C-alpha positions as YAML, in Angstrom:
chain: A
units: angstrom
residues:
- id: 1
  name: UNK
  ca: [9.71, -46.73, -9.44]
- id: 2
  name: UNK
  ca: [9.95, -43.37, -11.24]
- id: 3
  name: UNK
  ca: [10.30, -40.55, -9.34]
- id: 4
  name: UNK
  ca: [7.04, -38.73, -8.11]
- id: 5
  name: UNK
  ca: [5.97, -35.89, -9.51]
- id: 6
  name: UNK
  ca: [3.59, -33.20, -8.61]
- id: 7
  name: UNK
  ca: [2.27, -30.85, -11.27]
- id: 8
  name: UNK
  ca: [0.77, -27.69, -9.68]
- id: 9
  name: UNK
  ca: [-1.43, -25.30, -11.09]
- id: 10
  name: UNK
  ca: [-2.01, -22.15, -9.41]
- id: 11
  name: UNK
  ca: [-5.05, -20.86, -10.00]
- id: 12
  name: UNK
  ca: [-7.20, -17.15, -9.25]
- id: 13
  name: UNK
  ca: [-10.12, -16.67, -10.68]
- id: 14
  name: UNK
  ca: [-9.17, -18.65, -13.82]
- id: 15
  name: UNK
  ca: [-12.23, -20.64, -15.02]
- id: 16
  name: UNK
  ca: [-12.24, -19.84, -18.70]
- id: 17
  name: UNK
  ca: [-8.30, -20.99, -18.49]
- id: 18
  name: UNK
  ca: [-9.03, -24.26, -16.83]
- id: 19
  name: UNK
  ca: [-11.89, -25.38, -19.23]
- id: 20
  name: UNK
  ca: [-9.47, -24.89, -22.37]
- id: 21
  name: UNK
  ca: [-6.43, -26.20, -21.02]
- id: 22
  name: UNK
  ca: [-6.93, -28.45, -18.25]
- id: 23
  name: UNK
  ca: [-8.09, -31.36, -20.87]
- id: 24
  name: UNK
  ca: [-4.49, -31.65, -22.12]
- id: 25
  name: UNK
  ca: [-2.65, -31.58, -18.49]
- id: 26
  name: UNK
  ca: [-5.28, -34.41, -18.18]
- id: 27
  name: UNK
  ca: [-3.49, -36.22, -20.43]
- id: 28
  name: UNK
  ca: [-0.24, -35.98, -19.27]
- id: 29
  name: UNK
  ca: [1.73, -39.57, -19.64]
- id: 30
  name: UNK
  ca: [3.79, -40.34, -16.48]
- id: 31
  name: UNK
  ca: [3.52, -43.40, -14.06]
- id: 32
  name: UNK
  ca: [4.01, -41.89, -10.92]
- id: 33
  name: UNK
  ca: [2.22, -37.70, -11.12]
- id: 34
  name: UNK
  ca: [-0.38, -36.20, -9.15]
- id: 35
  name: UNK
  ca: [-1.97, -33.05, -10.45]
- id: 36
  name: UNK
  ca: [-3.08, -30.44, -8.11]
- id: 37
  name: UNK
  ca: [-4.48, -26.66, -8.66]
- id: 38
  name: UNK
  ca: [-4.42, -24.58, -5.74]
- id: 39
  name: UNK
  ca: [-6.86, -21.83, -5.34]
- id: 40
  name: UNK
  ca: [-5.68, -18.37, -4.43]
- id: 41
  name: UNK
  ca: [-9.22, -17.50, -3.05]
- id: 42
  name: UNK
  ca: [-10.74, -17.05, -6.18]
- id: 43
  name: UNK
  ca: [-14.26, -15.36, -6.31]
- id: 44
  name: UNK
  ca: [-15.48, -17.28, -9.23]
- id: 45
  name: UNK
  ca: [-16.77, -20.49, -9.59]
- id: 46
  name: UNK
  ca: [-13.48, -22.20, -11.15]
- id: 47
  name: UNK
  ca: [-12.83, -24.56, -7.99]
- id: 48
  name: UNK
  ca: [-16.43, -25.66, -8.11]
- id: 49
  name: UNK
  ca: [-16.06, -26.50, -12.03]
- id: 50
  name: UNK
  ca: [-12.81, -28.71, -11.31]
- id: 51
  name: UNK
  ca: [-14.49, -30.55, -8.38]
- id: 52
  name: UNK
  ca: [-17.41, -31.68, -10.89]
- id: 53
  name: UNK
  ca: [-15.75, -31.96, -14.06]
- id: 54
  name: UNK
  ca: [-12.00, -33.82, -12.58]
- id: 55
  name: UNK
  ca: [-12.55, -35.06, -9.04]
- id: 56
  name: UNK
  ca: [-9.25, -36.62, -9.45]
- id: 57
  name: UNK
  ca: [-7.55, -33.51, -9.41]
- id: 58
  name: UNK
  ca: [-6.50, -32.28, -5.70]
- id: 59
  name: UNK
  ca: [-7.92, -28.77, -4.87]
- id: 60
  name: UNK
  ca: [-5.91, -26.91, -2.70]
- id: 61
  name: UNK
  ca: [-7.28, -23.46, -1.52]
- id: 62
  name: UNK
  ca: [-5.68, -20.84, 0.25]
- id: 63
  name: UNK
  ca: [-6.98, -18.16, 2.22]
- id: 64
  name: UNK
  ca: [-6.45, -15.33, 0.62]
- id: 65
  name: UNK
  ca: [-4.06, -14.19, -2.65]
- id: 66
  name: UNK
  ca: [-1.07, -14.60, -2.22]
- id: 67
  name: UNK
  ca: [-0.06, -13.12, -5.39]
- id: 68
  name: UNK
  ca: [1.85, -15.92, -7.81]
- id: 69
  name: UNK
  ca: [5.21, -16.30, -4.99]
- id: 70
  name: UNK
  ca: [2.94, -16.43, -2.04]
- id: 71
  name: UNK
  ca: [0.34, -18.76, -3.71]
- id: 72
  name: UNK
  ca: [2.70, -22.01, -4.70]
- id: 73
  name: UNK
  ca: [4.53, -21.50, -0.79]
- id: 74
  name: UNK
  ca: [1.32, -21.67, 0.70]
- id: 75
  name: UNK
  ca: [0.39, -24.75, -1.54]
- id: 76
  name: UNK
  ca: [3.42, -26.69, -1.64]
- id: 77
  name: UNK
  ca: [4.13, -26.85, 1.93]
- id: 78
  name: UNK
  ca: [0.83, -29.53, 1.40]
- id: 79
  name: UNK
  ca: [2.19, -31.21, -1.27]
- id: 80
  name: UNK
  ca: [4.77, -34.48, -1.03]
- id: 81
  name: UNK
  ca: [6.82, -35.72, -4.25]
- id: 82
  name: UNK
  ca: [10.21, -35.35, -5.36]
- id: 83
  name: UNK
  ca: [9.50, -33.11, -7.80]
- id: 84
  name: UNK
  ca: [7.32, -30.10, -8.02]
- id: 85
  name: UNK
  ca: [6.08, -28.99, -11.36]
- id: 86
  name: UNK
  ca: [5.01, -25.22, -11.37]
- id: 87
  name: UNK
  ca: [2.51, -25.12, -14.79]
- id: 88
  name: UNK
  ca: [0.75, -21.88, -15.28]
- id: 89
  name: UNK
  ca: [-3.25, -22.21, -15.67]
- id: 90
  name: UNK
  ca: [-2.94, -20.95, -19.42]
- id: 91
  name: UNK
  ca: [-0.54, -23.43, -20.38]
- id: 92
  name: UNK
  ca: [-1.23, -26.34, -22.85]
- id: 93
  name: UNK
  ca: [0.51, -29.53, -22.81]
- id: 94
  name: UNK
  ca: [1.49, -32.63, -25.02]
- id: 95
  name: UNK
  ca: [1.50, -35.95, -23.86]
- id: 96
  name: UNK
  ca: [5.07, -36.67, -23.37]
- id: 97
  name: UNK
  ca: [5.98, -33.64, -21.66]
- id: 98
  name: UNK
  ca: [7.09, -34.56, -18.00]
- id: 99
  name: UNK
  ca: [9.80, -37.49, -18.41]
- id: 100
  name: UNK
  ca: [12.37, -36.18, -20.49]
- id: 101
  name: UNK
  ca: [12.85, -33.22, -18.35]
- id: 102
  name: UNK
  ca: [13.20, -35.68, -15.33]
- id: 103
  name: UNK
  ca: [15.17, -38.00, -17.19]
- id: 104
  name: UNK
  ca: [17.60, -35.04, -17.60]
- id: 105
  name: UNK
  ca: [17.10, -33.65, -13.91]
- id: 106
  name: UNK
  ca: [17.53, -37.26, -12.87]
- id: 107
  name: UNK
  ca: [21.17, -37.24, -14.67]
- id: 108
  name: UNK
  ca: [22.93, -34.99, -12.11]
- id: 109
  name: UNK
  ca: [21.78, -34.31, -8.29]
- id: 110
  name: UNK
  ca: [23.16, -30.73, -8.81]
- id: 111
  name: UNK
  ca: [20.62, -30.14, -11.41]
- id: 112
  name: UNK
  ca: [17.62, -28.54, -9.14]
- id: 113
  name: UNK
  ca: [16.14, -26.55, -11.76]
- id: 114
  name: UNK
  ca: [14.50, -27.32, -15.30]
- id: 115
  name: UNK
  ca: [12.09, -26.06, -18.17]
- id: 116
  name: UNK
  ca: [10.92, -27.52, -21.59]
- id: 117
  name: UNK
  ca: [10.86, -25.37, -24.44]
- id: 118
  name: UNK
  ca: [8.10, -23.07, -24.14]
- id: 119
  name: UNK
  ca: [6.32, -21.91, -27.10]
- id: 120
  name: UNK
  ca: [3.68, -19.39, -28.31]
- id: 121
  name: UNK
  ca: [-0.19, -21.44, -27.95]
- id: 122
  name: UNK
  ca: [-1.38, -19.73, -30.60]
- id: 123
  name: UNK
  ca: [1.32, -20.13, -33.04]
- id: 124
  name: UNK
  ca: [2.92, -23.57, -31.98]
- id: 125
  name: UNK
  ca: [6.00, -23.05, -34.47]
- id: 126
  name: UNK
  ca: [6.91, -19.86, -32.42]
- id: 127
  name: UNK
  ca: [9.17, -19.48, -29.59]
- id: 128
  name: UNK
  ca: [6.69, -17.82, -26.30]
- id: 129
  name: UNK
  ca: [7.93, -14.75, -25.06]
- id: 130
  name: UNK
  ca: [7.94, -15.78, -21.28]
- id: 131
  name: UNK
  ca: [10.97, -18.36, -21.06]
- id: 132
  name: UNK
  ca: [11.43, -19.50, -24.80]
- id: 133
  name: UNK
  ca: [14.32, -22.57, -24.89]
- id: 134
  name: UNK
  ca: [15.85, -20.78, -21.44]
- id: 135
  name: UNK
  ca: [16.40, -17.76, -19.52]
- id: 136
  name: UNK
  ca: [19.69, -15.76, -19.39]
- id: 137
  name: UNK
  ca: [21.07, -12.51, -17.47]
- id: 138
  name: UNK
  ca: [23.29, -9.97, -19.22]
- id: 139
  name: UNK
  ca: [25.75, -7.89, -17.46]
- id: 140
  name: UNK
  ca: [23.38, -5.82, -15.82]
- id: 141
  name: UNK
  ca: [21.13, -8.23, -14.90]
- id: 142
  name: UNK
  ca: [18.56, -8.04, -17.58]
- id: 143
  name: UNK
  ca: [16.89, -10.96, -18.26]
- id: 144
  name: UNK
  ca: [16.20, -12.49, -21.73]
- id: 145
  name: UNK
  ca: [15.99, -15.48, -23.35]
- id: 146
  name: UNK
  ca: [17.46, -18.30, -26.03]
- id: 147
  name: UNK
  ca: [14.66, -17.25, -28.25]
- id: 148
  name: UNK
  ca: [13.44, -14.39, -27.72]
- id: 149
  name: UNK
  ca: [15.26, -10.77, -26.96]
- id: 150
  name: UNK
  ca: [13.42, -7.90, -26.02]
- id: 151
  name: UNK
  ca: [10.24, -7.77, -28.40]
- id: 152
  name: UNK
  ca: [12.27, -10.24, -30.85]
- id: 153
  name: UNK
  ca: [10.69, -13.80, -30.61]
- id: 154
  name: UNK
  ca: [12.03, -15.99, -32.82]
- id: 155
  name: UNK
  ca: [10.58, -19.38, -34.82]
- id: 156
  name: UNK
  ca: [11.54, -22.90, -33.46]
- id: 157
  name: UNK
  ca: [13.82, -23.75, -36.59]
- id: 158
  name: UNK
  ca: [15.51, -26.44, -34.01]
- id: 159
  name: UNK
  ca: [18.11, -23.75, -33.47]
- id: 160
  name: UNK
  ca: [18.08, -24.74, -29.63]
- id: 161
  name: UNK
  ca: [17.35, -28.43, -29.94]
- id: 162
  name: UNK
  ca: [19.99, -29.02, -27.15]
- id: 163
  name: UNK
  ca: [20.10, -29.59, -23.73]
- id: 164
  name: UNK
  ca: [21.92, -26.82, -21.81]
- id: 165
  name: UNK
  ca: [22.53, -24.81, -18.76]
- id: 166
  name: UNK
  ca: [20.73, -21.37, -18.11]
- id: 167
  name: UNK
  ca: [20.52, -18.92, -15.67]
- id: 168
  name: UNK
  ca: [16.72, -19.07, -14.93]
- id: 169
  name: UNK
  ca: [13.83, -21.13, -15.86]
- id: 170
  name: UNK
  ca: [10.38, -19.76, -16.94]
- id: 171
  name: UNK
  ca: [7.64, -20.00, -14.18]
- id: 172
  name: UNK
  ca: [5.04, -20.82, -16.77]
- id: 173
  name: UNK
  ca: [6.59, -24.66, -16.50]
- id: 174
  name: UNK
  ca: [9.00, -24.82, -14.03]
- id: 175
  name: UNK
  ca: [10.27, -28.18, -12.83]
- id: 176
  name: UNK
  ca: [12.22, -28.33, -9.46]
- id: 177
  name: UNK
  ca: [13.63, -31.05, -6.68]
- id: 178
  name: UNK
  ca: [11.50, -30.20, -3.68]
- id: 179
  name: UNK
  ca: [14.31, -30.93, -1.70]
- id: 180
  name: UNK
  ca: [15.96, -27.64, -3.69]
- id: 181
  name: UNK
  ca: [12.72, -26.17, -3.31]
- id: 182
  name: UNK
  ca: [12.58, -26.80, 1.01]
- id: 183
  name: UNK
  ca: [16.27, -26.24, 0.92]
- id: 184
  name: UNK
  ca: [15.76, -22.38, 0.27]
- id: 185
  name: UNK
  ca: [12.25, -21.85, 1.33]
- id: 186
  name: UNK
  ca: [10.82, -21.79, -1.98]
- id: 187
  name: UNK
  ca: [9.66, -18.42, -3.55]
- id: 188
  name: UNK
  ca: [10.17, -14.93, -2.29]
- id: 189
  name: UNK
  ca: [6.52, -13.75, -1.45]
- id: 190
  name: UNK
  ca: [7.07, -10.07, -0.85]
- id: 191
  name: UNK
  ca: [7.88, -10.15, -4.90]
- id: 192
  name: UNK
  ca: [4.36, -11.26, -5.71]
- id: 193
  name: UNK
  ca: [4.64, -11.94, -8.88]
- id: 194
  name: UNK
  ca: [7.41, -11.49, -11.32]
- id: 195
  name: UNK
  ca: [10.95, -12.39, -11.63]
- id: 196
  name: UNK
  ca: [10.38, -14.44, -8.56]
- id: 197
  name: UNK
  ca: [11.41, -17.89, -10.36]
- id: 198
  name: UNK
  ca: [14.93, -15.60, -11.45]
- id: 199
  name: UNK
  ca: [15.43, -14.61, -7.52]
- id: 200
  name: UNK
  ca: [14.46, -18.39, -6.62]
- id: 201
  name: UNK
  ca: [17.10, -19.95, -9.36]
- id: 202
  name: UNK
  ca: [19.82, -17.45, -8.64]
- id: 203
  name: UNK
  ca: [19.62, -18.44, -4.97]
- id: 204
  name: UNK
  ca: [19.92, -21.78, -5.78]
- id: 205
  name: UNK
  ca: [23.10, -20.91, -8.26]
- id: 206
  name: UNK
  ca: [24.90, -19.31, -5.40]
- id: 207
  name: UNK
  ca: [24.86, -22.87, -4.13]
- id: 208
  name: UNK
  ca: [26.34, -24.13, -6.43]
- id: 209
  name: UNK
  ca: [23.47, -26.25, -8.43]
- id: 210
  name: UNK
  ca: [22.61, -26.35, -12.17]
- id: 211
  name: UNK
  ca: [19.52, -24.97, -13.97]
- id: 212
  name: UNK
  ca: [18.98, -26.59, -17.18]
- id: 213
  name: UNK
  ca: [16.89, -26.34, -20.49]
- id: 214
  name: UNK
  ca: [15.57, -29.33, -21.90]
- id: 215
  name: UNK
  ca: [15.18, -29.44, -25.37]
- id: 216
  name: UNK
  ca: [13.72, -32.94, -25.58]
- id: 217
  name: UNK
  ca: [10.03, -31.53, -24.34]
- id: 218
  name: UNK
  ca: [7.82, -28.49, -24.96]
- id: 219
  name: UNK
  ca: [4.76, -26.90, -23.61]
- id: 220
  name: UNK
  ca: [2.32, -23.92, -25.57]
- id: 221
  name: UNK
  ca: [2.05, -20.58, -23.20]
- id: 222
  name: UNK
  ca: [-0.74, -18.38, -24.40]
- id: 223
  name: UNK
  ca: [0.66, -15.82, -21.81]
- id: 224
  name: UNK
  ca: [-0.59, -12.58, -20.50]
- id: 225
  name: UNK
  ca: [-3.60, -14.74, -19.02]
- id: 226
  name: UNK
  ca: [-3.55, -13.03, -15.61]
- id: 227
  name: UNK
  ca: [-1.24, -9.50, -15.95]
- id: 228
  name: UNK
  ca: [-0.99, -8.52, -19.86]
- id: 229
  name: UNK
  ca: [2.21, -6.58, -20.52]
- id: 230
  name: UNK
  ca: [0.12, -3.53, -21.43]
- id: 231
  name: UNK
  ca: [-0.80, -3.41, -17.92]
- id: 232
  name: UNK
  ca: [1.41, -0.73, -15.91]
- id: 233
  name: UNK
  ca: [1.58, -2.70, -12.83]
- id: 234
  name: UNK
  ca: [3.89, -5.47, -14.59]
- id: 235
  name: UNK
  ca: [6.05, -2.50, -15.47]
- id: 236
  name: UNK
  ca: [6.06, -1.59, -11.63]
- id: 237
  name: UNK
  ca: [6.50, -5.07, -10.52]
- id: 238
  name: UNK
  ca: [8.82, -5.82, -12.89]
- id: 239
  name: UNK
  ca: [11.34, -2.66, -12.73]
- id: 240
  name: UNK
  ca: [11.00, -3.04, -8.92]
- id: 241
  name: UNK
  ca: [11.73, -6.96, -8.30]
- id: 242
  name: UNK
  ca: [14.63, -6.58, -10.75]
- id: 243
  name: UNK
  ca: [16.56, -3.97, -8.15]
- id: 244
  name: UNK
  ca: [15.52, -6.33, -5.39]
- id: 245
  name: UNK
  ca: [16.75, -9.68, -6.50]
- id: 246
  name: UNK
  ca: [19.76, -7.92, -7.48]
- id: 247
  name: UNK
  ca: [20.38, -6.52, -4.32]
- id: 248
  name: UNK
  ca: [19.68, -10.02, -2.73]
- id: 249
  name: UNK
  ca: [21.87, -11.93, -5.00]
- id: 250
  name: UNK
  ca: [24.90, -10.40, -5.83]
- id: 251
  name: UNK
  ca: [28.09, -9.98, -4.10]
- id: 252
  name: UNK
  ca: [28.75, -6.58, -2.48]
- id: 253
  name: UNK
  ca: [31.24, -4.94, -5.08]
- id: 254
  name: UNK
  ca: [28.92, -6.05, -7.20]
- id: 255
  name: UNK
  ca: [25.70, -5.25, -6.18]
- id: 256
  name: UNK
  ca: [26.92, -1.31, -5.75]
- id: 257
  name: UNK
  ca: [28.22, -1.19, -9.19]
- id: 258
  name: UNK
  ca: [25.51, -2.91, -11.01]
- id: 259
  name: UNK
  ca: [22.51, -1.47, -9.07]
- id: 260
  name: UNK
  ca: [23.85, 2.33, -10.22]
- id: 261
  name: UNK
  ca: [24.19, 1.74, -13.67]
- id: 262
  name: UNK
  ca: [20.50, -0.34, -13.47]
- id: 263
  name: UNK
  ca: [19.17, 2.86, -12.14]
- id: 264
  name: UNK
  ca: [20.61, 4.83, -14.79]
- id: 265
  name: UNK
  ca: [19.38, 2.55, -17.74]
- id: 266
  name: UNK
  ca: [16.08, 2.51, -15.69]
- id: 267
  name: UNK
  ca: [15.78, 6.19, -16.03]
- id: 268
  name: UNK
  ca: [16.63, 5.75, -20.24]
- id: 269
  name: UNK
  ca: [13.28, 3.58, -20.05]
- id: 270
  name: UNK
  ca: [11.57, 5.89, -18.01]
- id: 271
  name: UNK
  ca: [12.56, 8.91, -20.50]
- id: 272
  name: UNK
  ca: [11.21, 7.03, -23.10]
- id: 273
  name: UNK
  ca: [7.94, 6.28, -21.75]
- id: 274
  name: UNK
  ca: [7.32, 9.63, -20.84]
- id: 275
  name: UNK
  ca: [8.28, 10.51, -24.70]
- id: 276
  name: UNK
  ca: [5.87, 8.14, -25.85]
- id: 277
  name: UNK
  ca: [3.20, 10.15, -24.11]
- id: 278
  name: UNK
  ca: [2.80, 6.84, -21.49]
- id: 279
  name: UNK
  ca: [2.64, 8.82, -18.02]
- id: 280
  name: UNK
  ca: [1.15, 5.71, -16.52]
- id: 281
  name: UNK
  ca: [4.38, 3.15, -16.98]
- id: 282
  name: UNK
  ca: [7.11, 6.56, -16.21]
- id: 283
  name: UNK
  ca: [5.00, 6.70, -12.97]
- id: 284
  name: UNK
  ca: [5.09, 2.75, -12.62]
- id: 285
  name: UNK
  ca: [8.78, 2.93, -12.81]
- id: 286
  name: UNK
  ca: [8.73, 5.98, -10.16]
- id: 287
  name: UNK
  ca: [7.15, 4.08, -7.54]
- id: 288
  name: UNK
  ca: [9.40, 0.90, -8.13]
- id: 289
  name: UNK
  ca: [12.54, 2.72, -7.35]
- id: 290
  name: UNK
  ca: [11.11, 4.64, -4.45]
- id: 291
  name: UNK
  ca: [9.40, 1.19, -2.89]
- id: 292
  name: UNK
  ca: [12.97, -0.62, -3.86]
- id: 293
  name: UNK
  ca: [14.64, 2.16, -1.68]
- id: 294
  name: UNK
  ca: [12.11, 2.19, 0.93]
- id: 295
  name: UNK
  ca: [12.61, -1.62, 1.55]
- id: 296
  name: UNK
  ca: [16.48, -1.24, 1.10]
- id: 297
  name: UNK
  ca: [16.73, -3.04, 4.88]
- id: 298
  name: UNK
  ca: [14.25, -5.48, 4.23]
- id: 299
  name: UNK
  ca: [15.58, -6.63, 1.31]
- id: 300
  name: UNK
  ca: [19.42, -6.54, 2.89]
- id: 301
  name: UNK
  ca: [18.13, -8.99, 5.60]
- id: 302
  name: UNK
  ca: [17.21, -11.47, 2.87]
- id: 303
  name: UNK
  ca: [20.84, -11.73, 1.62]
- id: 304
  name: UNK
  ca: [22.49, -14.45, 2.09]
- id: 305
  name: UNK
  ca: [26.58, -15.11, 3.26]
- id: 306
  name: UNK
  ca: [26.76, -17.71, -0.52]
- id: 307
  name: UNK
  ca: [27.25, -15.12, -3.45]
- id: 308
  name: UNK
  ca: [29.10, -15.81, -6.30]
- id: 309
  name: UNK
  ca: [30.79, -13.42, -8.58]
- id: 310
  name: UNK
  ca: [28.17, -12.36, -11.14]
- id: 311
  name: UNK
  ca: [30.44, -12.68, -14.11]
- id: 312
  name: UNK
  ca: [31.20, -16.31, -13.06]
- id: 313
  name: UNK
  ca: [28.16, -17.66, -13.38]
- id: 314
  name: UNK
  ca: [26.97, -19.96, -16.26]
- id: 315
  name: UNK
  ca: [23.84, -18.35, -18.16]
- id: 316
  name: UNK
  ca: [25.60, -14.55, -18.32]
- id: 317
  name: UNK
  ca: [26.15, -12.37, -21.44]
- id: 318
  name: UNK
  ca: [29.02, -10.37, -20.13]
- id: 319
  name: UNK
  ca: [27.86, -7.52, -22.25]
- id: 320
  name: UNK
  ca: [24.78, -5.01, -22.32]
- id: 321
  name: UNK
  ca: [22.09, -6.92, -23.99]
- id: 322
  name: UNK
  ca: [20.24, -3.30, -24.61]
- id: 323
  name: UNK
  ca: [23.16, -2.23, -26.35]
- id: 324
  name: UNK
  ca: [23.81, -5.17, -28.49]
- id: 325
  name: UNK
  ca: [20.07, -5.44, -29.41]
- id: 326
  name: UNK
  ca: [19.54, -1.36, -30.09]
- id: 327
  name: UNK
  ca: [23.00, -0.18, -31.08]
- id: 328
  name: UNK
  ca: [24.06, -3.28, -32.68]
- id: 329
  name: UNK
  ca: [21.17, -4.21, -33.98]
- id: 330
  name: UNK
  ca: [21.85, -8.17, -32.62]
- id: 331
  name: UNK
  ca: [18.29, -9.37, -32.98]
- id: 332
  name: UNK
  ca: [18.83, -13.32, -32.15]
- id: 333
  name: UNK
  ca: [20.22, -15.08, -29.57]
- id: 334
  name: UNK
  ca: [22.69, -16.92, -31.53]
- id: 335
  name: UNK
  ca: [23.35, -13.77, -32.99]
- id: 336
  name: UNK
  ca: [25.45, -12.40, -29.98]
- id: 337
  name: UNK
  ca: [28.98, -12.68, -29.49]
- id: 338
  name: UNK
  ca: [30.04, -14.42, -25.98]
...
């Protein structure tokens, strides 16, 4: 029998998001799934519309929200399969999304971590800003992605129509062994939301397993359907859970080195918000840094004796990505030199 699969949606508040995409999760083709949405205490009627419009689907609620990290833990510790499928609610599927990726995870038992290609909903023939055809890390630990750099998303011309390793897979359809998943307790919920899926595959890299994009499936994000990027608390949370799953992944040598110059480049960011006349995302990037220092102890207790050398992992430009995308003017992926 195929392996079973559980694909989870997490949802808050997300009725208008369930009506329009639900229908083609529905159809989803694979013998041995379950699909499941867990509720993160929403206050509108969206758990009520799935009970009387798919009463196959398993409702999970939780108490409260969680947030995106603490909202799958809390769910998955009720949910048996071999794999766990994390879909976001605005995320539209084909048919014959789910078995090539487990074909391919299937292939290696150090592969733990996989995504399709992800592409823009609206525009089908576009790459989707969050996770495109995989997620990378440059030198300083910015992420980007096969697809899309910075504000740069590119077209699907099949220019990433193979299978490969990356350094992180995109939340929005993120496929993992729940035996990977158990192995490291799943997501980090004092993130919230956010880079939580990088902290969660790095973690699983300094053990040694594989995270992989498959370029035999694809999904359609819209995106931005719960925190739009013009929203200043992404900036904080994002700005902030960078420094922290830096300082819980990396080595020590590297971790000092790599944290200063962040903070440096940070500031660049913040300068040019406050330039832009944007007070609300330099202030956003204020109160990351001071809650990353605040929670400096915290955040060291979470670290872990299995680091490997940044620079040695698969999945890292060993340059400044910001420097070959503003200086160099390097606008696509397979434009940079490795």
């Amino acid at each position: 029998m195929a392996p079973s699969v559980a694909v989870v949606i997490l949802n808050w508040n997300g009725k208008n998001l369930l009506e329009k995409f639900l229908p083609s999760v529905m159809q989803s083709k694979y013998q041995n799934l379950q699909i499941i949405v867990g509720d993160n205490a929403s206050t509108d009627d969206s758990v009520e519309f799935i009970k009387t419009n798919y009463p196959q689907i398993t409702v999970l609620t939780n108490d409260k929200n969680y947030g995106f990290a603490g909202g799958y833990n809390h769910i998955l510790e009720r949910v048996n399969a071999d794999y766990f499928v994390l879909l976001n609610s605005d995320v539209e599927v084909p048919e014959n999304w789910i078995k090539p990726v487990i074909d391919l995870m299937q292939s290696d038992e150090k592969i733990a971590v996989a995504q399709p290609k992800i592409k823009y909903q609206v525009e089908k023939d576009q790459f989707e800003y969050a996770g495109a055809a995989g997620g990378f890390m440059d030198l300083y630990a910015y992420p980007f992605c096969r697809g899309r750099i910075f504000d740069e998303v590119e077209l699907d011309n099949n220019q990433y129509n193979s299978n490969t390793d990356i350094f992180w897979a995109s939340g929005a359809a993120f496929f993992i062994k729940s035996k990977a998943w158990k192995e490291v307790n799943g997501l980090d919920a004092d993130l919230f939301a956010h880079m939580e899926e990088i902290d969660l595959c790095w973690r699983l890299k300094n053990l040694g397993y594989r995270i992989v994009a498959c370029a035999d499936a694809e999904v359609y994000h819209l995106g931005g359907g719960t925190l739009n990027a013009i929203n200043p608390f992404k900036t904080y949370l994002n700005f902030r859970n960078n420094l922290i799953i830096m300082q819980k992944n990396l080595p020590k040598g590297d971790a000092y080195t790599l944290i200063f110059a962040r903070i440096w480049l940070d500031f660049a960011a913040w300068l040019r918000f406050l330039l832009k006349g944007k007070p609300k995302f330099t202030l956003a990037i204020s109160k990351a840094h001071f809650h990353f220092f605040r929670d400096l102890n915290k955040t060291a207790a979470k670290r872990s004796d299995k680091q490997i050398p940044f620079k040695n992992h698969i999945g890292v430009y060993k340059h400044s990505i910001v420097w070959a995308y503003f200086v160099k003017k390097l606008k696509k992926f397979n434009d940079l030199r490795w």
